[in-house]
Structures are given as C-alpha cells and as structure tokens.
PDB file of C-alpha atoms in Angstrom:
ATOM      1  CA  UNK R   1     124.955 105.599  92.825  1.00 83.00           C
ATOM      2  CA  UNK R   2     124.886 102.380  91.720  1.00 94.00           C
ATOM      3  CA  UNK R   3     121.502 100.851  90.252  1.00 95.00           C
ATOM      4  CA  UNK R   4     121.134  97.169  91.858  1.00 96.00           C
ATOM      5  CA  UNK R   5     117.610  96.341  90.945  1.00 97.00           C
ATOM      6  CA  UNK R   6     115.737  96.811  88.014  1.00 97.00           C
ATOM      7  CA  UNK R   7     111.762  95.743  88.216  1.00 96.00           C
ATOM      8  CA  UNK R   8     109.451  95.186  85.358  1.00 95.00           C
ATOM      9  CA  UNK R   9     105.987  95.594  86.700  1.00 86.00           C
ATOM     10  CA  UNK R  10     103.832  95.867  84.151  1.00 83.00           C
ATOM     11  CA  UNK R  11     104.448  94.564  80.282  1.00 84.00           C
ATOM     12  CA  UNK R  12     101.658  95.888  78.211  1.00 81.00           C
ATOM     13  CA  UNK R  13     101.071  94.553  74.528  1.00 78.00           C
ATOM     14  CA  UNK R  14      99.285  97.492  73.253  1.00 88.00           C
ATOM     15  CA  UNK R  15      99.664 101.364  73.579  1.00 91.00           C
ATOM     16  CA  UNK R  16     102.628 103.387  73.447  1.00 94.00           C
ATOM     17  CA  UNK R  17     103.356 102.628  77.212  1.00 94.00           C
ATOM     18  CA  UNK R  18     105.368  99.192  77.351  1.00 95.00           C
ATOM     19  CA  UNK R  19     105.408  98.507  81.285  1.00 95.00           C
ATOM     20  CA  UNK R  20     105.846  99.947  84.252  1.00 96.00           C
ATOM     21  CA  UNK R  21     109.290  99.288  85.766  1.00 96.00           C
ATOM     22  CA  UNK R  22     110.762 100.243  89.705  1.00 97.00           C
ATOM     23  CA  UNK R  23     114.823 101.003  89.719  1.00 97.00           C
ATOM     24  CA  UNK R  24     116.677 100.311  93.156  1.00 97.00           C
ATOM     25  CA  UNK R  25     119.691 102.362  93.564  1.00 96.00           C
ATOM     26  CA  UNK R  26     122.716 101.191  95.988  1.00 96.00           C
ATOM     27  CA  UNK R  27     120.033  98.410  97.693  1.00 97.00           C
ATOM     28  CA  UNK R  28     118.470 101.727  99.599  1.00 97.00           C
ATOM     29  CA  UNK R  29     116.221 103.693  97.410  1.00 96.00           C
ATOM     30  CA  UNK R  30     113.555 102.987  94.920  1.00 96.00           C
ATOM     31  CA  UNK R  31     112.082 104.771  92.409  1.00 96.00           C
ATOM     32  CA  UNK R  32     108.572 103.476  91.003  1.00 96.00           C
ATOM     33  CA  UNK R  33     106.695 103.992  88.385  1.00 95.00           C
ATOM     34  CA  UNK R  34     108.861 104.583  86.003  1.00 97.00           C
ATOM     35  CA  UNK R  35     107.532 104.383  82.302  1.00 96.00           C
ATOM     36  CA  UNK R  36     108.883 102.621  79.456  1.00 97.00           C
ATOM     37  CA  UNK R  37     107.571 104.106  76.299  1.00 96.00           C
ATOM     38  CA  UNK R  38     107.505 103.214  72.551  1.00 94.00           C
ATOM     39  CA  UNK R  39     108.050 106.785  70.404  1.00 93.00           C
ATOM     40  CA  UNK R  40     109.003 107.441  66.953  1.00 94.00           C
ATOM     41  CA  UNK R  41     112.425 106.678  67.257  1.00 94.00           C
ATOM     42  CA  UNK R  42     111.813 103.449  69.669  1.00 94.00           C
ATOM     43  CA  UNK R  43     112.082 102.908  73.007  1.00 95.00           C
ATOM     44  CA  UNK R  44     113.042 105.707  75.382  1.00 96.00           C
ATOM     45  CA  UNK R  45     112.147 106.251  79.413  1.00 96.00           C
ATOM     46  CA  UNK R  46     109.784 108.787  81.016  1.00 96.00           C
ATOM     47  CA  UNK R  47     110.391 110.084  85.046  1.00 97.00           C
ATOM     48  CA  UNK R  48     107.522 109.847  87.434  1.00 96.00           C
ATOM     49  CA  UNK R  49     105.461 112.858  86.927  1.00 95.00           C
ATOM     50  CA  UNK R  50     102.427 114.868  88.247  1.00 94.00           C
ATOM     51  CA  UNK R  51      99.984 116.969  86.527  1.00 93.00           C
ATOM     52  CA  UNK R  52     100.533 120.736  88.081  1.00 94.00           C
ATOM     53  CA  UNK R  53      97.498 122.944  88.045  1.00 95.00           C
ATOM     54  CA  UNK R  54      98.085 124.644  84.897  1.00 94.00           C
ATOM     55  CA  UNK R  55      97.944 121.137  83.232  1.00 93.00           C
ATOM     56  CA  UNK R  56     101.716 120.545  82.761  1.00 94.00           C
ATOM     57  CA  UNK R  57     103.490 117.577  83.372  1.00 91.00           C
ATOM     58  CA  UNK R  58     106.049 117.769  85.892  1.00 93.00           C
ATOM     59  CA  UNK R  59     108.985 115.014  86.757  1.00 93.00           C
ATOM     60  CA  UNK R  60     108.769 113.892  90.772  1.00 94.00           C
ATOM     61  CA  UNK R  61     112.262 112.598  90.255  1.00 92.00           C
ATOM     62  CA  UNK R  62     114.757 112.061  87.529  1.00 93.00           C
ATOM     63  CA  UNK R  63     118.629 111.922  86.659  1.00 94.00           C
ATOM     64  CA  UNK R  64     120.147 115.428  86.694  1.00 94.00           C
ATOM     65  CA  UNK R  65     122.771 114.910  83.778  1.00 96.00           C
ATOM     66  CA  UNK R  66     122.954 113.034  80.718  1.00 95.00           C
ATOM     67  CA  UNK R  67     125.074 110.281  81.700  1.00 95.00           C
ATOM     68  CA  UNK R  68     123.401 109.477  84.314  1.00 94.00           C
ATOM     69  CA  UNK R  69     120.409 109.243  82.422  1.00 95.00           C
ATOM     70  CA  UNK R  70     121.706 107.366  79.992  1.00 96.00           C
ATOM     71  CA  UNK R  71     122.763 104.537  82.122  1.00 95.00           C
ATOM     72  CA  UNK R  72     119.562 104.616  83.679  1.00 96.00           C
ATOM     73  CA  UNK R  73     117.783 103.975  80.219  1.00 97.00           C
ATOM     74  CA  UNK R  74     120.140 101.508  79.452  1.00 97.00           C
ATOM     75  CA  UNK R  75     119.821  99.637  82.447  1.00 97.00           C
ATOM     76  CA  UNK R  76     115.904  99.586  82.008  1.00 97.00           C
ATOM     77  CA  UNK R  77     115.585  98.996  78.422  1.00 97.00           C
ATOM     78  CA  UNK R  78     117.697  95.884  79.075  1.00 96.00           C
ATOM     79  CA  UNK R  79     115.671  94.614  81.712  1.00 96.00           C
ATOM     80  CA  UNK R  80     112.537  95.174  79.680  1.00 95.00           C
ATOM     81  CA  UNK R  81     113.732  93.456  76.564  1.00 93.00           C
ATOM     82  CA  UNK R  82     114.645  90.234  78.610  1.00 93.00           C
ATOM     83  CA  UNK R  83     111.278  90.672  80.476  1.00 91.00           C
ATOM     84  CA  UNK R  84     109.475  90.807  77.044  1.00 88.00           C
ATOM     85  CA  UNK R  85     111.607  88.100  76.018  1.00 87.00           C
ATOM     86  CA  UNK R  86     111.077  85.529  79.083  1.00 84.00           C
ATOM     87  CA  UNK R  87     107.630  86.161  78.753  1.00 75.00           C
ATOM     88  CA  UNK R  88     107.444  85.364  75.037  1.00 67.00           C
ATOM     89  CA  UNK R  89     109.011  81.558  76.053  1.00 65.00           C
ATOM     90  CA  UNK R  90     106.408  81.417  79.039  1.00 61.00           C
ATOM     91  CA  UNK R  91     103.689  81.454  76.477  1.00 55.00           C
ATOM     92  CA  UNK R  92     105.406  79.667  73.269  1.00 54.00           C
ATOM     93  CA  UNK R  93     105.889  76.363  76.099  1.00 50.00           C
TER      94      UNK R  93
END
C-alpha cells in the first residue's frame, strides 16, 4: 500500500497532542484521526483507539509490522512539520 495523502487537521499549540492528521492509502482508503503526539523522546504517532469496558485503550486500526509503521510515522511527521512550518509564515506575514 502506498500512502498518497497525508492530512493535517488539527495543529494544536499546547498539550502533548500536536494535531490531528487523516492518511489516504493507494487514493482508496482513509484512516482518520490519527494522533500526533509530543513524548519524552519527541514526536511519535498514536492509532485510532477506543476505550474497552475495562478502561483500556484499544487501536481501531494500525500497521501490523514495524516497517510499515515506520513509514507511516515518517510520512506524518513530515507532513506535520511542514504544516507547523507553513503556518508559522501565515502568521509572521
């Protein structure tokens, strides 16, 4: 699969949660929501999730090995970093 889209949705200045991003793979299928967060060791991805019953968090979708993860992080970190960065020049001008 090839990812041919990568959305940033949401930037957010403060938090730990940087924005909200959507990923199209091979122009057919989407994944949403997506989370782009800022941990000890910088940035790093987190899968859509739901709470189960017994208060866990549990991935609705997400990359079965680590390559394909990998490129999947890479793919949104880039996008989010010229995101950031357009948006930075939007409000220096």
């Amino acid at each position: 699969m090839t990812i041919t889209d990568v959305r940033i949705r949401k930037i957010a200045a403060e938090g730990k949660m940087k924005a909200i991003v959507s990923v199209t793979f091979d122009n057919e299928f989407v994944v949403h929501d997506i989370k782009v967060i800022e941990g000890q060791n910088g940035l790093f991805i987190a899968m859509p999730s739901r709470k189960t019953p017994d208060g866990e968090f549990k991935d609705i979708a997400h990359p079965i090995n680590t390559s394909a993860r990998e490129r999947l992080q890479s793919a949104i970190l880039e996008a989010y970093e010229k995101a950031k960065a357009e948006e930075t020049e939007t409000v220096i001008e």
